[in-house]
Short mmCIF file of C-alpha atoms and ligand atoms in Angstrom, two decimals:
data_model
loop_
_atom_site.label_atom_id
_atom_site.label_comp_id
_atom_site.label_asym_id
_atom_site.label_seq_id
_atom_site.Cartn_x
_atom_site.Cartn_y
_atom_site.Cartn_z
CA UNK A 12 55.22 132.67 118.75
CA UNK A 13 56.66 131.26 121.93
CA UNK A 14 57.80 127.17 121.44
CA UNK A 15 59.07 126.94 124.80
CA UNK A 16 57.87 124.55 127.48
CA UNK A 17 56.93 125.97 130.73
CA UNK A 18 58.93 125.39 133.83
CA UNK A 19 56.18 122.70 135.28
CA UNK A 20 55.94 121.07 131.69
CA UNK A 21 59.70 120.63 132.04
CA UNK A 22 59.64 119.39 135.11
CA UNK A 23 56.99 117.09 134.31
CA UNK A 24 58.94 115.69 131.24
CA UNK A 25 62.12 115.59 133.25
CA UNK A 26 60.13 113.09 136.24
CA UNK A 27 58.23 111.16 133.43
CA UNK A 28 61.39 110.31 131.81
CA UNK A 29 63.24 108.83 134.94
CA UNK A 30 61.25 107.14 136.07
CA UNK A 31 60.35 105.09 132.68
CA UNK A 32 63.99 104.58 132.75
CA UNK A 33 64.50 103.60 136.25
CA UNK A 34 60.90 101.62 136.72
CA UNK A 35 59.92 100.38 133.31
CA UNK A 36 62.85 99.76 131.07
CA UNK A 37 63.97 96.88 133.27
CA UNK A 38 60.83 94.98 133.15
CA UNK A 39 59.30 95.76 130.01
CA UNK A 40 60.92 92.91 128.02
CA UNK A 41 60.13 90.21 130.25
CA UNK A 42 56.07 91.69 130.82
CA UNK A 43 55.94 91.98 126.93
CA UNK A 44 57.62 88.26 126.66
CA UNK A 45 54.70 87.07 129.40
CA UNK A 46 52.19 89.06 128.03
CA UNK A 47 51.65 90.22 131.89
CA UNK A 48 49.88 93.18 132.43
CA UNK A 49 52.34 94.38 135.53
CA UNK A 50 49.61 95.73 139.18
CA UNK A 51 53.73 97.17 140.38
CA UNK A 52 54.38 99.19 137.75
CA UNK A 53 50.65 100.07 137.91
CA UNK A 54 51.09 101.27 141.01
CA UNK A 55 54.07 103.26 140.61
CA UNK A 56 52.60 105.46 137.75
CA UNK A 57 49.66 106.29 140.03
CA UNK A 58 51.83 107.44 142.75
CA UNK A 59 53.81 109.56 140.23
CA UNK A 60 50.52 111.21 139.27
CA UNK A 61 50.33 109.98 135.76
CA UNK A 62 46.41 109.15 135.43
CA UNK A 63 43.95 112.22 136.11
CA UNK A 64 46.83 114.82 134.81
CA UNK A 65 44.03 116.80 133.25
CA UNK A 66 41.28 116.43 135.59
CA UNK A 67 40.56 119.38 137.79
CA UNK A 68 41.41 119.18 141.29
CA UNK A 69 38.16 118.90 142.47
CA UNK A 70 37.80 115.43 141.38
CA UNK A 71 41.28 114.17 142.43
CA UNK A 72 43.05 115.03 139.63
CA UNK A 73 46.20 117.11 138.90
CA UNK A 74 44.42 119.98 136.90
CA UNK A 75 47.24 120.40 134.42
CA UNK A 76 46.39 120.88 130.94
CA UNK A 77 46.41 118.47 127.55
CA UNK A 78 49.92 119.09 126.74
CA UNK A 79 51.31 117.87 129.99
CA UNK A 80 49.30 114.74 129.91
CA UNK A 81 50.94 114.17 126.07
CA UNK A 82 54.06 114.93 127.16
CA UNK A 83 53.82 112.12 130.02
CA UNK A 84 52.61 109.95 127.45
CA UNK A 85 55.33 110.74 125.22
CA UNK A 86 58.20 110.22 127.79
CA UNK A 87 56.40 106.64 129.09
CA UNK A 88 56.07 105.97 124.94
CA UNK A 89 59.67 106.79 124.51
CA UNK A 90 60.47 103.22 126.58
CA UNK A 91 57.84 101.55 126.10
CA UNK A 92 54.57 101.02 124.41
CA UNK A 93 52.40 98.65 126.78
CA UNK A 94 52.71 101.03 129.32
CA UNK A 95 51.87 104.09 127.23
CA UNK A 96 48.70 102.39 126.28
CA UNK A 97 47.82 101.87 129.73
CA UNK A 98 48.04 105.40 130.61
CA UNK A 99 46.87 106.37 127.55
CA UNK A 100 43.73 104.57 127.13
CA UNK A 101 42.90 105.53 131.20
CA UNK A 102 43.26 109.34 130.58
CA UNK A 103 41.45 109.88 127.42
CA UNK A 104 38.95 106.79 127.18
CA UNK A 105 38.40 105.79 130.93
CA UNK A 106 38.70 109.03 132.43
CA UNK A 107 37.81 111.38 129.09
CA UNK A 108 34.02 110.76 128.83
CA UNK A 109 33.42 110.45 132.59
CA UNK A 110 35.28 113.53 133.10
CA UNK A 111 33.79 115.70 129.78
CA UNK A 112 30.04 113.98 129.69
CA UNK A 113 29.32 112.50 133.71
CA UNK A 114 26.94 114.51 135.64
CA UNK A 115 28.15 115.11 139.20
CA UNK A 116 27.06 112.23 140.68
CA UNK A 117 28.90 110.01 138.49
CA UNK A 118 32.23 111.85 138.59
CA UNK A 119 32.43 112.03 142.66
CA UNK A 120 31.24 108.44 142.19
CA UNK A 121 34.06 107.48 139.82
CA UNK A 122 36.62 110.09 139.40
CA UNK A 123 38.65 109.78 142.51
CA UNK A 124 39.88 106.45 142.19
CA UNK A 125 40.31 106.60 138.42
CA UNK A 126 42.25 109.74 139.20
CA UNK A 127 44.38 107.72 142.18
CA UNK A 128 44.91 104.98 139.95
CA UNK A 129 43.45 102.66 142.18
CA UNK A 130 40.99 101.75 139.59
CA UNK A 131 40.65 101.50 135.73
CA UNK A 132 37.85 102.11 132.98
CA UNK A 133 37.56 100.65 129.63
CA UNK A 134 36.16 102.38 126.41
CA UNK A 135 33.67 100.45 124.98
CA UNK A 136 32.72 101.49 120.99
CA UNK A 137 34.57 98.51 118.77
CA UNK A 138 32.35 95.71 117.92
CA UNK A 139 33.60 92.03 116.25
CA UNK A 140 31.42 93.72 113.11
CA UNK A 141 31.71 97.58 113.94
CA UNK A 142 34.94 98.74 113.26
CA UNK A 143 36.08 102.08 111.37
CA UNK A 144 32.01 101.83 110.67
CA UNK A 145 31.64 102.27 114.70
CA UNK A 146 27.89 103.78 114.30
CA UNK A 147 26.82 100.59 113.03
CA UNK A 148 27.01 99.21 116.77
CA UNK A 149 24.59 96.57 117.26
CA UNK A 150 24.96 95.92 121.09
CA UNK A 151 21.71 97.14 122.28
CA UNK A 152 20.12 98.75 125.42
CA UNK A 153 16.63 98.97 126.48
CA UNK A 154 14.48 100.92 129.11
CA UNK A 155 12.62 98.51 131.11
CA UNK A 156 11.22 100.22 134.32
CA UNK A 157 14.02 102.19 135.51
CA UNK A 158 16.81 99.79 134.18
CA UNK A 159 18.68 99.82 131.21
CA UNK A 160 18.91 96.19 129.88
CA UNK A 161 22.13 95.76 127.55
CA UNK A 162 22.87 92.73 125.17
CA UNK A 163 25.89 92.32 122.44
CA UNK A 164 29.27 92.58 122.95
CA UNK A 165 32.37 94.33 122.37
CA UNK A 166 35.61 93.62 121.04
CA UNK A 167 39.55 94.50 121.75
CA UNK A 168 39.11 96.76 124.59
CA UNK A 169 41.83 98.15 126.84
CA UNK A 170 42.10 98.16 130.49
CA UNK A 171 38.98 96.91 130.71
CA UNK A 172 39.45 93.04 132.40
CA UNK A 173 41.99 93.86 134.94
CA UNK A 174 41.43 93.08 138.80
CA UNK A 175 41.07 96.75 139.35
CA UNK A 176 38.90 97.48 136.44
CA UNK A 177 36.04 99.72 137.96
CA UNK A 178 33.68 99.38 135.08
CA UNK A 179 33.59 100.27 131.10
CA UNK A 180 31.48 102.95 128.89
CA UNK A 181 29.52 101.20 126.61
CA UNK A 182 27.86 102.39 122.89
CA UNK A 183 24.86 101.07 122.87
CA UNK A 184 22.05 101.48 120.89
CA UNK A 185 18.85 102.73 122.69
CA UNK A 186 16.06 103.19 119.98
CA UNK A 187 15.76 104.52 116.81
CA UNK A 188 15.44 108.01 115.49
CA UNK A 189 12.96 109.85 113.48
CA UNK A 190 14.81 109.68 109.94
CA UNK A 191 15.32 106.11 110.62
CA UNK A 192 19.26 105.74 112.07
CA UNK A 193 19.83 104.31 115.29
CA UNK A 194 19.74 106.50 118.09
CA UNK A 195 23.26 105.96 120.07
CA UNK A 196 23.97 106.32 123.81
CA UNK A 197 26.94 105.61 126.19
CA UNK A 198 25.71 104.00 129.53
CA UNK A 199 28.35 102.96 132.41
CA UNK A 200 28.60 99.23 133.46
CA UNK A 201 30.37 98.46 136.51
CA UNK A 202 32.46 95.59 136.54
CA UNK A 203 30.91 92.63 138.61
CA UNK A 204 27.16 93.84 137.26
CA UNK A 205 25.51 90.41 136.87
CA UNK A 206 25.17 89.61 132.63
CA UNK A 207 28.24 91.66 132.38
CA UNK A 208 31.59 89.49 131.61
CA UNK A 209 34.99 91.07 130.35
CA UNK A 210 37.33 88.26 128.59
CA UNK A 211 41.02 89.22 128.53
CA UNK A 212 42.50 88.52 124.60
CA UNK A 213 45.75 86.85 124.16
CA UNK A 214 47.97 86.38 121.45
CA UNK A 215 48.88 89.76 120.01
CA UNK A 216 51.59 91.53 118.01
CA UNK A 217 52.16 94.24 120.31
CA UNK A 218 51.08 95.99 123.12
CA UNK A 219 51.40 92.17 124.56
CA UNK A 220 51.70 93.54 128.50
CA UNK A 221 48.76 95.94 127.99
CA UNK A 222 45.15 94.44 128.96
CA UNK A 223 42.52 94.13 126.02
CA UNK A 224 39.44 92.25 126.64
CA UNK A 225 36.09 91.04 124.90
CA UNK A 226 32.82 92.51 126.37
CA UNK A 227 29.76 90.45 126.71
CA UNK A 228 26.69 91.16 127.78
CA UNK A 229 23.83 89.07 128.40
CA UNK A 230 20.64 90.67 129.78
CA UNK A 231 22.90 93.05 131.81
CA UNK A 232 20.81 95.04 134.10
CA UNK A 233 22.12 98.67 134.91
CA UNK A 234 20.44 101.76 136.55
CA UNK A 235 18.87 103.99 134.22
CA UNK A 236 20.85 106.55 135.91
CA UNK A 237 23.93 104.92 134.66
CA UNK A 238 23.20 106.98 131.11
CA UNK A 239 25.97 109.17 130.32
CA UNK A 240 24.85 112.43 129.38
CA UNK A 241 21.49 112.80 127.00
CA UNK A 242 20.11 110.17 125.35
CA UNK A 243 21.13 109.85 122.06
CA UNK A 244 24.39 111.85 122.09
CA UNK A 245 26.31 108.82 122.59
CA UNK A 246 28.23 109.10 118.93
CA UNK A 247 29.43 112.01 119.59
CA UNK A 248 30.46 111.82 122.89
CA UNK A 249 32.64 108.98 121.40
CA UNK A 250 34.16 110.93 118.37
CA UNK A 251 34.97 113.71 120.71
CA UNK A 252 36.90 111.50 123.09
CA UNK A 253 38.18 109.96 119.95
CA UNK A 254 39.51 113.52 118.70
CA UNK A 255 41.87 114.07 122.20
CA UNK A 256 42.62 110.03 122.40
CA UNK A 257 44.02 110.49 118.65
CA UNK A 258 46.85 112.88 120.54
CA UNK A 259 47.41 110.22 122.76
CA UNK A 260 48.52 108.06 119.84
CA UNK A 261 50.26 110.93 118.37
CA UNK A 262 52.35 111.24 121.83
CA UNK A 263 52.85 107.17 121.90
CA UNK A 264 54.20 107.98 117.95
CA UNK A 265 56.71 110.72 118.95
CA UNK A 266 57.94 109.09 122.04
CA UNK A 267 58.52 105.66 119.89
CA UNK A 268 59.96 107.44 117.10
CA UNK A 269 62.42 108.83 119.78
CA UNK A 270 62.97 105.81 121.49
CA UNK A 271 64.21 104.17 118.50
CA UNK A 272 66.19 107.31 117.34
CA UNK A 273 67.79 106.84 120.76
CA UNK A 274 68.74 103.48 120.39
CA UNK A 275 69.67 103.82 116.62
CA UNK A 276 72.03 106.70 117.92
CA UNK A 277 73.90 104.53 120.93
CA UNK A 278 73.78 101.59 118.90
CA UNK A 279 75.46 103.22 115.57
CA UNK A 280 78.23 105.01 117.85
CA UNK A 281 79.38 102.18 119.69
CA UNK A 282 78.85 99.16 116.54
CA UNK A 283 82.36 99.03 114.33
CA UNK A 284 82.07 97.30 111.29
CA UNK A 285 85.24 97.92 108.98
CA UNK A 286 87.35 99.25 111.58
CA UNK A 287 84.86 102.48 112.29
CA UNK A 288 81.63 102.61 113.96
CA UNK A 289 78.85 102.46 111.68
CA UNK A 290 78.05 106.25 112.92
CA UNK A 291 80.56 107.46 110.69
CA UNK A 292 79.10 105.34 107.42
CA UNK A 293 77.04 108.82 105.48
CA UNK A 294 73.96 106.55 104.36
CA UNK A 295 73.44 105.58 108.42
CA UNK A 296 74.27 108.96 109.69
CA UNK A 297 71.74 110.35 106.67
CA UNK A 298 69.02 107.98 108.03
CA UNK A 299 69.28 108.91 111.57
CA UNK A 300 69.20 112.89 110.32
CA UNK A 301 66.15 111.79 108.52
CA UNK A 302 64.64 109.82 111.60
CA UNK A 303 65.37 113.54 113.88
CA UNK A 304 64.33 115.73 111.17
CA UNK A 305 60.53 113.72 110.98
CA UNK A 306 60.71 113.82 114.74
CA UNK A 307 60.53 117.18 115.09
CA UNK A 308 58.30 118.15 112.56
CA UNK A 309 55.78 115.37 114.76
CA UNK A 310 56.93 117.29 117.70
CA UNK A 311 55.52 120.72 116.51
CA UNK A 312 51.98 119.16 114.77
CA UNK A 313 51.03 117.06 117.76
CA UNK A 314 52.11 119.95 120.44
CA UNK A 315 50.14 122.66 118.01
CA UNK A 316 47.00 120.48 117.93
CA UNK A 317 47.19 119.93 121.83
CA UNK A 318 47.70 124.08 121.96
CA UNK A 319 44.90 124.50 119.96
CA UNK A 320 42.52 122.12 122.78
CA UNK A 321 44.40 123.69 125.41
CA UNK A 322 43.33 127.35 124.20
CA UNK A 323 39.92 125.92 123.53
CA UNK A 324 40.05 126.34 119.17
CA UNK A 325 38.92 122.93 117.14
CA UNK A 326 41.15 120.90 116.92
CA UNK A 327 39.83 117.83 115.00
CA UNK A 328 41.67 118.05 111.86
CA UNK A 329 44.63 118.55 113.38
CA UNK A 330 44.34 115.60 116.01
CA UNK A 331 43.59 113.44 112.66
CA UNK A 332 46.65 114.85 110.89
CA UNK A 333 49.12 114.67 113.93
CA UNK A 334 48.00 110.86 114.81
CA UNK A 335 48.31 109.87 111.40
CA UNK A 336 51.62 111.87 110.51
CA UNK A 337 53.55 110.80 114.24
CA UNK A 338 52.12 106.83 114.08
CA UNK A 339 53.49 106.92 110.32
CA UNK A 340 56.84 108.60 111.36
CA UNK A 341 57.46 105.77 114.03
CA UNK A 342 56.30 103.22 111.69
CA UNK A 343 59.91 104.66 109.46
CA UNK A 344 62.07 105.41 112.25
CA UNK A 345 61.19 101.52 113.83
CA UNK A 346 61.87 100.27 110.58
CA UNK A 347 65.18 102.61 110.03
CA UNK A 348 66.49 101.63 113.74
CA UNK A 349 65.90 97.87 113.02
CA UNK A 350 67.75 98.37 109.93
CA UNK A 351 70.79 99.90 112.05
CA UNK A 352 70.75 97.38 114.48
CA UNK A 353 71.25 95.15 111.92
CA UNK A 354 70.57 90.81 112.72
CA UNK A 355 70.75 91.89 116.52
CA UNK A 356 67.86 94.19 115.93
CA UNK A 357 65.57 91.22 115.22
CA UNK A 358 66.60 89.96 118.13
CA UNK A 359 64.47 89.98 121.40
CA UNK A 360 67.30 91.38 123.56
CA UNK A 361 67.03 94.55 121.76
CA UNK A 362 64.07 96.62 122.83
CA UNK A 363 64.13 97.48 119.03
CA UNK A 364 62.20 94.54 118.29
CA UNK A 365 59.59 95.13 120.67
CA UNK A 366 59.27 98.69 118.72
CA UNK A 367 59.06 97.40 115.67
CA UNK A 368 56.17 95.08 116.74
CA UNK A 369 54.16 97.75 118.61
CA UNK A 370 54.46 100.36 116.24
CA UNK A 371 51.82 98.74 114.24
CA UNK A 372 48.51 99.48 116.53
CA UNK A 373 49.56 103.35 116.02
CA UNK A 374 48.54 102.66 112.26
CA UNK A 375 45.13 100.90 113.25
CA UNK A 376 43.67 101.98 117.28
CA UNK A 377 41.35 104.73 117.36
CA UNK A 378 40.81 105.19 113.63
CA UNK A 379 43.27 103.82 111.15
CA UNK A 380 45.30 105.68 109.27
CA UNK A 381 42.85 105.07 105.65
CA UNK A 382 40.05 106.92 108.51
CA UNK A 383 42.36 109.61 109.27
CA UNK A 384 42.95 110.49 105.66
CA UNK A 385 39.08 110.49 105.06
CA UNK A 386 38.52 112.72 108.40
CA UNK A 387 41.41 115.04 107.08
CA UNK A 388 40.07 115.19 103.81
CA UNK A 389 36.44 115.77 104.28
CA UNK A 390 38.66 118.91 106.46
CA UNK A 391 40.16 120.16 103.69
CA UNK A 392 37.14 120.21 101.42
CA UNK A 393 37.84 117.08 99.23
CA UNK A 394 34.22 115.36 99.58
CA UNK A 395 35.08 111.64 100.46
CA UNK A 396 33.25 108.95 101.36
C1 LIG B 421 45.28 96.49 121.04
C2 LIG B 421 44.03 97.20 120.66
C3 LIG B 421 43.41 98.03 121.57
C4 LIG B 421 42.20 98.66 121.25
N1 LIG B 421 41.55 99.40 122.21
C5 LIG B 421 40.27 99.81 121.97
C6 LIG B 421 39.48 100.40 123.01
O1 LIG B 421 39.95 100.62 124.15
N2 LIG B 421 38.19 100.72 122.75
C7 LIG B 421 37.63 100.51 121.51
O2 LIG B 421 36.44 100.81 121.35
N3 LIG B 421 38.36 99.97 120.49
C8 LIG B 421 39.64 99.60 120.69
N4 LIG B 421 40.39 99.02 119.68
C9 LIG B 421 39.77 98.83 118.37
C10 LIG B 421 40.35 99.70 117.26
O3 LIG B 421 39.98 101.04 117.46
C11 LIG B 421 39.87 99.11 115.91
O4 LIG B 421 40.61 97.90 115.71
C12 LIG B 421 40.05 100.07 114.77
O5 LIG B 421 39.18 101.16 114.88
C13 LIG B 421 39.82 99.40 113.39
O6 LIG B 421 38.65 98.63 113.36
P1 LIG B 421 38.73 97.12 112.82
O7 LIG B 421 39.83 96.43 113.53
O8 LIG B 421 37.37 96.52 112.91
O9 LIG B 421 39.16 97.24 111.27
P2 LIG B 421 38.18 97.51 110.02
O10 LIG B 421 37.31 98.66 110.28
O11 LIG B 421 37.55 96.22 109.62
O12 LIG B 421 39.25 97.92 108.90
C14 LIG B 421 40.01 96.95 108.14
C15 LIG B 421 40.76 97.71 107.05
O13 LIG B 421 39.81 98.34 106.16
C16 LIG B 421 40.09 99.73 106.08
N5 LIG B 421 38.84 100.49 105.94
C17 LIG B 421 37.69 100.36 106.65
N6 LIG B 421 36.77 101.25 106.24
C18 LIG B 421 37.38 101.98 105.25
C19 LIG B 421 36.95 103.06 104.43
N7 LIG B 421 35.77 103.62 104.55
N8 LIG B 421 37.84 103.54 103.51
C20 LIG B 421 39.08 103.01 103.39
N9 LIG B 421 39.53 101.99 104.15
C21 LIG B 421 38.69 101.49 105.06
C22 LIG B 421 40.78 100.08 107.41
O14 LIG B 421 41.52 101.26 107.29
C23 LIG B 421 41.64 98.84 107.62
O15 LIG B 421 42.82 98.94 106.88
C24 LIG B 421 41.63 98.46 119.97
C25 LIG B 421 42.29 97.65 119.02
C26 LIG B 421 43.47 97.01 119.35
C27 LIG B 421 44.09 96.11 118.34
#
């Protein structure tokens, strides 16, 4: 077994992590306080290469493989979590289904610029009444001449209402199949497509500088060329994207679960409380040796599942497992590092806080962690529901 990094994965990590230091830790506070989605910072993590990272060259990306592009996530994560959804969600949900399921056509169309960063693409499957139960999607598309006509709407998606959104993949149903379940399929809507409206939602927990947006869609009139892939394959084509996005959450997990040992660790070393820092107390150096020791095991499950898509082996069970096992060990180590921190870490001048708050989504986006445990399950041969 070899658990080293390569020399360009090092590299990689080493760039990631500077610049999250040197360009986002200063403002993420004060976007998270506005609830700004920041165009600068945008900007800056397109020129460092960070969207595209596993998109072949041909198409304008940076042709490395999965466990690069988790390990950028990771380092991003490790700061901050707004910004590790925005790259996030643009790798595996914008760029994922054009990239794995777009006929030619549609990736020279779209690829480029999603790959430059000079545009985004939302990931359109959540409904207000489609949920974990995303087959049930009611939003509905149908053939008239050679145009797809799409009503419904969609709910809580990212990067999809920004001023450099490109456009969003949408599940829509199409018809009906023989045994009677709807027949599913993705089709692309370009932002600006008359009947087509994305709403930016305010007002949440965490992730408050990232953009999330309503869908609506009104007698929306696309190309029938805008169909991604065959008709009817659009459920899948969702749960596959959903298998490599769950190592995206993984990777924002690990790198929060880090960034709060890292703060637990400066914090502990330089806080005295009875004439000693608080490092030196057992039961808080215990807690950070249990917040390192979960770390690493999350290290080695996510990086084994991206191996195992890297080296082309299935890797759904394990995506399942390492999402749910990393977004449950930040979940502790937020908690733990709050705990450290003491009153101050419930204050907003401690990036703590903001950990604490975004840690949460990690337990709910792209299948929650009750989902995980059935996909894992029905893996492992326990038959449930
Ligand atoms: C900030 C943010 C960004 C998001 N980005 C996107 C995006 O880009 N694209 C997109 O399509 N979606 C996106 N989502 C949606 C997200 O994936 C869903 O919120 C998630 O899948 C859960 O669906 P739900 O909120 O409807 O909860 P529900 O499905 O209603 O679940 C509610 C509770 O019931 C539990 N539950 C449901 N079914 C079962 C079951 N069978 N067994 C046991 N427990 C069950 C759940 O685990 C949960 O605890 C985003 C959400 C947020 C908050």
């Amino acid at each position: 077994m070899d658990f080293s990094l390569s020399t360009e994965q090092e590299i990689l990590r080493e760039s990631v992590r500077s610049f999250a230091e040197k360009e986002i830790k200063p403002v993420a506070a004060e976007l998270d306080e506005k609830e700004a989605f920041s165009y600068d910072t945008m900007r800056k993590m397109a020129e460092l290469g960070l969207f595209g990272i596993f998109v072949s060259e041909q198409y304008g990306g940076q042709a490395m493989d999965y466990i690069s592009y988790i390990i950028a996530v990771e380092e991003i994560a490790r700061i901050d979590g707004s910004h590790a959804a925005t790259v996030a969600a643009e790798n595996s949900l914008g760029i994922g289904p054009l990239y794995y399921f777009g006929n030619e056509d549609q990736k020279k169309k779209y690829l480029p610029k999603l790959c430059s960063g000079e545009t985004l693409w939302g990931f359109g499957l959540t409904e207000a009444n489609a949920g974990s139960d995303a087959a049930n999607s009611k939003t509905n598309a149908v053939l008239d001449g050679n145009e797809w006509v799409i009503n419904g709407s969609k709910i809580f998606i990212t990067n999809a209402a920004t001023d450099i959104t490109a456009g969003v993949t949408v599940l829509c149903r199409t018809g009906t199949r023989e045994d009677g379940r709807p027949e599913l399929s993705c089709i692309l809507v370009e932002s600006g497509t008359p009947g087509f409206t994305a709403r930016e939602m305010h007002g949440k927990m965490m992730w408050r500088a990232s953009n999330t947006s309503e869908l609506y869609f009104e007698d929306c009139r696309v190309p029938e060329e805008n169909l991604l892939g065959p008709r009817g394959s659009g459920f899948h084509q969702m749960m596959q994207t959903l298998d490599g996005g769950r190592l995206s959450i993984g990777a924002m997990g690990l790198g929060g679960a880090q960034g709060c040992l890292d703060m637990a660790l400066r914090y502990c070393n330089e806080r005295e409380q009875f004439g000693r820092p608080i490092a030196t107390f057992q039961t808080n150096a215990f807690k950070m040796a249990d917040m390192a020791m979960e770390i690493e095991c999350a290290r080695l499950l996510l990086y084994k599942a991206c191996w195992l898509r890297d080296n082309d082996r299935p890797f759904s069970k394990e995506a399942a497992m390492a999402k749910l096992y990393c977004s449950e060990v930040m979940y502790r180590c937020a908690n733990h590092s709050v705990q450290l921190h003491g009153g101050y870490g419930l204050m907003k001048e401690y990036d703590v806080e903001r950990f604490y708050r975004d840690q949460k989504l990690l337990e709910i986006g792209e299948g929650t962690s009750e989902v995980q445990r059935i996909v894992i399950s029905r893996y492992i041969g326990a038959r449930c529901l």
